[in-house]
Short mmCIF file of C-alpha atoms in Angstrom, two decimals:
data_model
loop_
_atom_site.label_atom_id
_atom_site.label_comp_id
_atom_site.label_asym_id
_atom_site.label_seq_id
_atom_site.Cartn_x
_atom_site.Cartn_y
_atom_site.Cartn_z
CA MET Y 1 33.90 -25.76 -23.22
CA LYS Y 2 32.45 -23.84 -26.12
CA LEU Y 3 29.41 -22.86 -23.86
CA PHE Y 4 31.93 -21.74 -21.26
CA TRP Y 5 33.45 -19.17 -23.43
CA ILE Y 6 29.81 -18.16 -24.69
CA VAL Y 7 29.03 -17.18 -21.27
CA THR Y 8 32.21 -15.54 -20.78
CA PHE Y 9 31.84 -13.37 -23.82
CA ILE Y 10 28.25 -12.29 -22.92
CA LEU Y 11 29.44 -11.16 -19.36
CA ALA Y 12 32.40 -9.12 -20.68
CA ALA Y 13 30.05 -7.56 -22.90
CA CYS Y 14 27.55 -6.48 -20.36
CA GLY Y 15 30.28 -5.18 -18.41
CA GLY Y 16 31.94 -3.17 -21.13
CA GLY Y 17 35.26 -4.71 -20.57
CA SER Y 18 37.73 -6.22 -22.97
CA LEU Y 19 37.63 -9.83 -23.39
CA GLU Y 20 40.67 -11.89 -23.55
CA VAL Y 21 40.21 -15.05 -25.15
CA PRO Y 22 42.98 -17.96 -25.87
CA THR Y 23 43.78 -18.05 -29.38
CA SER Y 24 43.12 -21.78 -29.32
CA GLU Y 25 39.17 -20.88 -28.59
CA MET Y 26 38.85 -17.74 -31.15
CA ALA Y 27 38.05 -20.14 -34.11
CA ASP Y 28 35.22 -21.48 -31.91
CA PHE Y 29 33.86 -18.05 -31.06
CA GLU Y 30 33.75 -17.09 -34.48
CA GLU Y 31 32.02 -20.25 -35.65
CA VAL Y 32 29.07 -20.11 -32.96
CA LEU Y 33 28.76 -16.24 -33.04
CA ASP Y 34 29.82 -15.59 -36.50
CA VAL Y 35 31.47 -12.34 -35.65
CA PRO Y 36 35.23 -11.74 -35.17
CA VAL Y 37 36.48 -11.51 -31.63
CA THR Y 38 39.56 -9.88 -31.98
CA GLY Y 39 39.86 -6.80 -29.79
CA GLN Y 40 37.02 -4.94 -28.15
CA PRO Y 41 33.44 -6.66 -28.35
CA ALA Y 42 30.60 -4.76 -29.93
CA PRO Y 43 29.40 -2.09 -27.35
CA PHE Y 44 26.69 -2.92 -24.91
CA ALA Y 45 25.08 -0.45 -22.82
CA SER Y 46 25.23 -1.66 -18.94
CA GLU Y 47 23.37 -0.39 -15.92
CA SER Y 48 26.56 1.45 -14.54
CA ASN Y 49 27.80 3.14 -17.47
CA LEU Y 50 24.56 4.09 -19.25
CA SER Y 51 24.62 8.02 -19.75
CA GLU Y 52 21.79 9.91 -18.45
CA PRO Y 53 19.99 11.91 -21.37
CA ALA Y 54 20.79 15.67 -21.32
CA LEU Y 55 17.49 16.50 -20.55
CA VAL Y 56 15.63 14.28 -18.17
CA GLU Y 57 11.89 14.62 -17.46
CA LYS Y 58 11.21 14.54 -13.85
CA LYS Y 59 8.70 11.86 -12.32
CA ILE Y 60 6.63 12.97 -9.52
CA ARG Y 61 4.68 11.00 -7.37
CA LYS Y 62 1.83 12.61 -5.34
CA SER Y 63 -0.53 11.47 -2.70
CA GLY Y 64 -2.82 13.34 -0.14
CA ASN Y 65 -5.36 13.32 2.51
CA ILE Y 66 -8.47 15.05 3.62
CA SER Y 67 -11.03 14.84 6.28
CA PHE Y 68 -13.73 17.15 7.16
CA GLN Y 69 -17.28 17.49 8.50
CA SER Y 70 -20.03 17.84 6.53
CA GLN Y 71 -23.57 19.70 7.15
CA ASP Y 72 -25.39 17.81 4.34
CA LEU Y 73 -23.40 14.34 3.59
CA GLU Y 74 -25.24 13.22 0.48
CA LYS Y 75 -24.97 16.91 -1.24
CA ASP Y 76 -21.20 16.93 -0.62
CA TYR Y 77 -20.92 13.56 -1.90
CA ALA Y 78 -22.87 14.24 -4.93
CA GLN Y 79 -20.51 17.51 -5.51
CA ILE Y 80 -17.48 15.59 -5.16
CA LYS Y 81 -18.57 13.20 -7.86
CA GLY Y 82 -19.61 15.97 -9.96
CA LEU Y 83 -15.86 17.61 -9.58
CA LEU Y 84 -14.09 14.37 -10.79
CA PRO Y 85 -14.93 14.59 -14.65
CA ARG Y 86 -13.48 18.02 -14.97
CA TYR Y 87 -10.43 17.34 -13.11
CA LYS Y 88 -9.85 13.93 -14.99
CA ALA Y 89 -10.25 11.56 -11.72
CA TYR Y 90 -12.18 8.75 -10.67
CA ILE Y 91 -13.30 6.88 -7.51
CA GLU Y 92 -11.25 3.88 -7.09
CA ASN Y 93 -12.96 2.67 -3.96
CA GLU Y 94 -15.74 3.99 -1.52
CA ASN Y 95 -16.99 2.99 1.66
CA GLN Y 96 -20.04 4.56 3.77
CA SER Y 97 -20.48 3.51 7.27
CA ASN Y 98 -23.28 4.85 9.76
CA ASP Y 99 -23.87 4.71 13.83
CA GLN Y 100 -25.73 6.22 16.25
CA TYR Y 101 -23.71 9.60 16.33
CA ARG Y 102 -22.68 10.15 12.80
CA ARG Y 103 -22.64 8.97 9.06
CA ASN Y 104 -19.49 8.67 7.13
CA TYR Y 105 -18.15 8.25 3.72
CA GLN Y 106 -14.62 7.18 2.64
CA LEU Y 107 -13.34 7.75 -1.02
CA SER Y 108 -10.38 6.49 -2.49
CA ILE Y 109 -9.89 8.75 -5.48
CA ARG Y 110 -7.25 8.74 -8.31
CA VAL Y 111 -6.38 11.68 -10.31
CA GLU Y 112 -4.17 12.60 -12.80
CA GLY Y 113 -1.03 14.38 -11.57
CA ALA Y 114 -1.31 17.54 -13.22
CA TYR Y 115 -4.77 18.34 -11.73
CA PHE Y 116 -3.95 16.61 -8.28
CA ASP Y 117 -3.48 20.12 -6.35
CA SER Y 118 -6.46 21.88 -8.02
CA LEU Y 119 -8.86 18.71 -7.21
CA LEU Y 120 -7.76 18.72 -3.28
CA ASN Y 121 -8.32 22.57 -3.19
CA ALA Y 122 -11.87 22.06 -4.87
CA ILE Y 123 -12.86 19.31 -2.24
CA ALA Y 124 -11.40 21.66 0.60
CA GLY Y 125 -14.03 24.15 -0.57
CA LEU Y 126 -17.00 22.38 -0.21
CA ALA Y 127 -16.03 21.38 3.64
CA TRP Y 128 -17.78 22.85 6.25
CA ARG Y 129 -14.74 22.35 8.76
CA ILE Y 130 -11.67 20.77 7.72
CA GLU Y 131 -10.12 18.50 10.19
CA TYR Y 132 -7.12 17.82 8.36
CA LYS Y 133 -5.54 18.32 4.85
CA THR Y 134 -2.08 16.92 3.74
CA ALA Y 135 -0.34 16.58 0.38
CA ASN Y 136 2.90 14.58 -0.12
CA ILE Y 137 5.14 14.95 -3.11
CA ASP Y 138 7.86 12.11 -4.00
CA ASP Y 139 10.63 12.68 -6.71
CA VAL Y 140 10.95 9.02 -8.24
CA THR Y 141 12.75 10.25 -11.19
CA ALA Y 142 15.85 8.04 -10.65
CA GLN Y 143 13.87 5.25 -9.62
CA TYR Y 144 11.89 5.33 -12.52
CA TYR Y 145 14.89 5.66 -14.81
CA ASP Y 146 16.90 2.86 -13.32
CA LEU Y 147 14.22 0.60 -13.65
CA LYS Y 148 13.81 1.37 -17.26
CA THR Y 149 17.60 1.23 -17.93
CA ARG Y 150 17.54 -2.49 -16.06
CA ILE Y 151 14.58 -3.52 -18.49
CA GLU Y 152 16.49 -2.37 -21.58
CA ASN Y 153 19.48 -4.10 -20.52
CA LYS Y 154 17.68 -7.02 -19.69
CA LYS Y 155 15.82 -7.45 -22.95
CA ALA Y 156 19.15 -6.91 -25.00
CA LEU Y 157 20.64 -9.76 -23.02
CA GLU Y 158 17.72 -11.84 -23.60
CA GLN Y 159 18.03 -11.01 -27.51
CA ARG Y 160 21.83 -12.31 -27.39
CA TYR Y 161 20.99 -15.22 -25.68
CA ARG Y 162 18.20 -16.05 -28.45
CA GLU Y 163 20.82 -15.45 -30.98
CA LEU Y 164 23.37 -17.79 -29.46
CA LEU Y 165 20.56 -20.27 -29.14
CA THR Y 166 20.08 -20.10 -33.10
CA LYS Y 167 23.49 -20.94 -33.44
CA ALA Y 168 24.01 -23.73 -30.57
CA ASN Y 169 24.65 -27.14 -31.79
CA GLU Y 170 25.00 -29.31 -28.77
CA ILE Y 171 22.42 -30.12 -26.71
CA LYS Y 172 23.86 -29.32 -23.33
CA ASP Y 173 24.39 -25.76 -24.80
CA ILE Y 174 20.91 -25.47 -26.12
CA LEU Y 175 19.59 -26.64 -22.45
CA GLU Y 176 21.99 -24.23 -20.51
CA ILE Y 177 20.99 -21.20 -22.98
CA GLU Y 178 17.57 -21.79 -22.49
CA LYS Y 179 17.89 -21.98 -18.48
CA ASN Y 180 19.59 -18.45 -18.86
CA ILE Y 181 16.71 -17.04 -21.23
CA ASN Y 182 14.00 -18.18 -18.69
CA GLU Y 183 16.13 -16.73 -15.81
CA VAL Y 184 16.49 -13.68 -17.66
CA ARG Y 185 12.61 -13.38 -18.86
CA THR Y 186 11.75 -13.84 -14.90
CA ASP Y 187 13.94 -10.62 -14.09
CA ILE Y 188 12.32 -8.86 -16.67
CA GLU Y 189 8.78 -9.45 -15.86
CA MET Y 190 9.13 -8.76 -12.28
CA MET Y 191 10.97 -5.47 -12.92
CA GLN Y 192 8.31 -4.59 -15.71
CA GLY Y 193 5.44 -5.05 -12.91
CA GLN Y 194 7.34 -2.68 -10.46
CA PHE Y 195 7.80 -0.28 -13.70
CA ASN Y 196 4.39 -0.57 -14.67
CA TYR Y 197 3.26 0.11 -10.97
CA LEU Y 198 5.45 3.18 -10.53
CA SER Y 199 4.37 4.41 -13.76
CA SER Y 200 0.53 4.23 -12.90
CA GLN Y 201 1.29 5.98 -9.45
CA ILE Y 202 3.13 9.02 -11.51
CA GLN Y 203 0.08 9.20 -14.00
CA TYR Y 204 -2.50 8.88 -11.28
CA SER Y 205 -2.04 10.26 -8.05
CA SER Y 206 -4.11 9.22 -4.88
CA LEU Y 207 -6.17 11.27 -2.88
CA ASN Y 208 -8.12 9.91 0.48
CA VAL Y 209 -11.34 11.74 1.30
CA THR Y 210 -13.09 10.90 4.47
CA PHE Y 211 -15.85 13.26 5.62
CA TYR Y 212 -18.86 12.90 8.07
CA GLU Y 213 -22.07 14.27 8.96
CA GLU Y 214 -23.20 14.41 12.67
CA LEU Y 215 -26.59 13.24 13.49
CA PRO Y 216 -28.79 15.71 15.11
CA TYR Y 217 -30.05 13.76 18.28
CA ALA Y 218 -28.88 10.54 19.97
CA VAL Y 219 -29.75 9.58 23.55
CA ASN Y 220 -26.26 9.50 24.45
CA SER Y 221 -24.66 12.03 22.44
CA GLY Y 222 -22.68 14.83 23.97
CA GLN Y 223 -23.38 16.88 20.80
CA LYS Y 224 -26.61 18.20 22.04
CA LYS Y 225 -26.83 21.87 22.37
CA GLY Y 226 -29.03 24.29 24.86
CA PHE Y 227 -29.74 23.97 28.80
CA GLY Y 228 -32.69 21.75 28.38
CA ASN Y 229 -30.65 18.98 26.33
CA ARG Y 230 -28.00 19.35 28.71
CA ILE Y 231 -30.40 18.56 31.71
CA LEU Y 232 -31.82 15.51 29.82
CA ASN Y 233 -28.37 14.51 28.98
CA ALA Y 234 -27.21 14.78 32.48
CA LEU Y 235 -30.50 12.81 33.80
CA SER Y 236 -29.70 9.96 31.16
CA ASN Y 237 -25.97 9.69 32.17
CA GLY Y 238 -27.08 9.64 35.93
CA TRP Y 239 -29.57 6.85 35.24
CA ASN Y 240 -26.89 4.95 33.14
CA GLY Y 241 -24.39 5.06 35.44
CA MET Y 242 -26.44 3.60 38.50
CA LEU Y 243 -27.37 0.67 35.89
CA THR Y 244 -23.88 0.44 35.30
CA ILE Y 245 -23.31 0.12 39.23
CA LEU Y 246 -26.02 -2.23 39.87
CA VAL Y 247 -25.02 -4.57 36.82
CA GLY Y 248 -21.45 -4.73 38.58
CA PHE Y 249 -23.03 -5.53 41.89
CA VAL Y 250 -24.91 -8.62 40.14
CA THR Y 251 -22.06 -9.62 38.46
CA ILE Y 252 -19.98 -10.34 41.44
CA TRP Y 253 -22.81 -12.42 43.05
CA PRO Y 254 -20.32 -15.54 43.73
CA PHE Y 255 -18.43 -13.50 46.09
CA TYR Y 256 -21.46 -12.56 48.29
CA LEU Y 257 -22.39 -16.24 48.16
CA ILE Y 258 -18.76 -17.44 49.26
CA GLY Y 259 -18.50 -14.32 51.74
CA PHE Y 260 -21.98 -15.52 53.36
CA GLY Y 261 -20.73 -19.17 53.73
CA ILE Y 262 -17.62 -17.93 55.52
CA PHE Y 263 -19.75 -15.87 57.89
CA LEU Y 264 -22.05 -18.73 58.82
CA LEU Y 265 -19.00 -21.10 59.04
CA ILE Y 266 -17.27 -18.34 61.58
CA ARG Y 267 -20.58 -18.14 63.60
CA PHE Y 268 -20.80 -21.83 63.76
CA LEU Y 269 -17.32 -22.19 65.25
CA ARG Y 270 -17.97 -19.42 67.59
CA LYS Y 271 -20.96 -21.39 69.00
CA LYS Y 272 -19.11 -24.47 69.49
CA VAL Y 273 -16.57 -22.87 71.47
CA ASN Y 274 -18.60 -21.08 73.75
CA LYS Y 275 -20.49 -24.27 74.52
CA ASN Y 276 -17.39 -26.18 75.10
CA PRO Y 277 -15.08 -23.69 77.51
#
């Protein structure tokens, strides 16, 4: 019974409402909590009634993408890396790929939010031909302060439980309070992880940079310029087209065999019918 009223007291305190306890149980509360329970409980900030600070710092999360064609891939790569210290940025992940037509770089960059726009414009200034450039701004002020407040409230609730744990005498009360502490601690760790991730996104914005260089010559490339190269390209395409057709004919050879067998069968049947009018 004592544990029931302890939990009721905590829930009422978290809700900021009044607590009505039968007179017969008040002595038990005072003995366990060592505080008077008459009147209103001590103020406790809740998620719903916590007033927002008069001056709230806006929390902005930025992200962007830029893709461009380069005339000198390695030179642009070196220039981008040279820009990063100036704008308090670093490469989080990079990938390079090559094929017969082009060479590519894909960079995932993290940059302090205050330098995001400057770095994006600086990289755009290196491009020979920009394919696209995007920048997204997400106001996460409400989400940030909501998580922060919920974590503070959960920590305060955890402290209340720990204070009760030091005053509990019965084994069942101790076990129940420890169970509640573990549940609250799990909630705190989950919300703290979300808060840390959101904070890192606010502090360091994400910028994805993709740039490539067209290779100067490839047998099947449509990028070749000039009349002579266009003639060579047409001859190459024609030859490849003929090879494709021949390969297609060879691929369906079983149908030729079946057709030839049907032809022989029909011819045999016709001869047999002509012999027996």
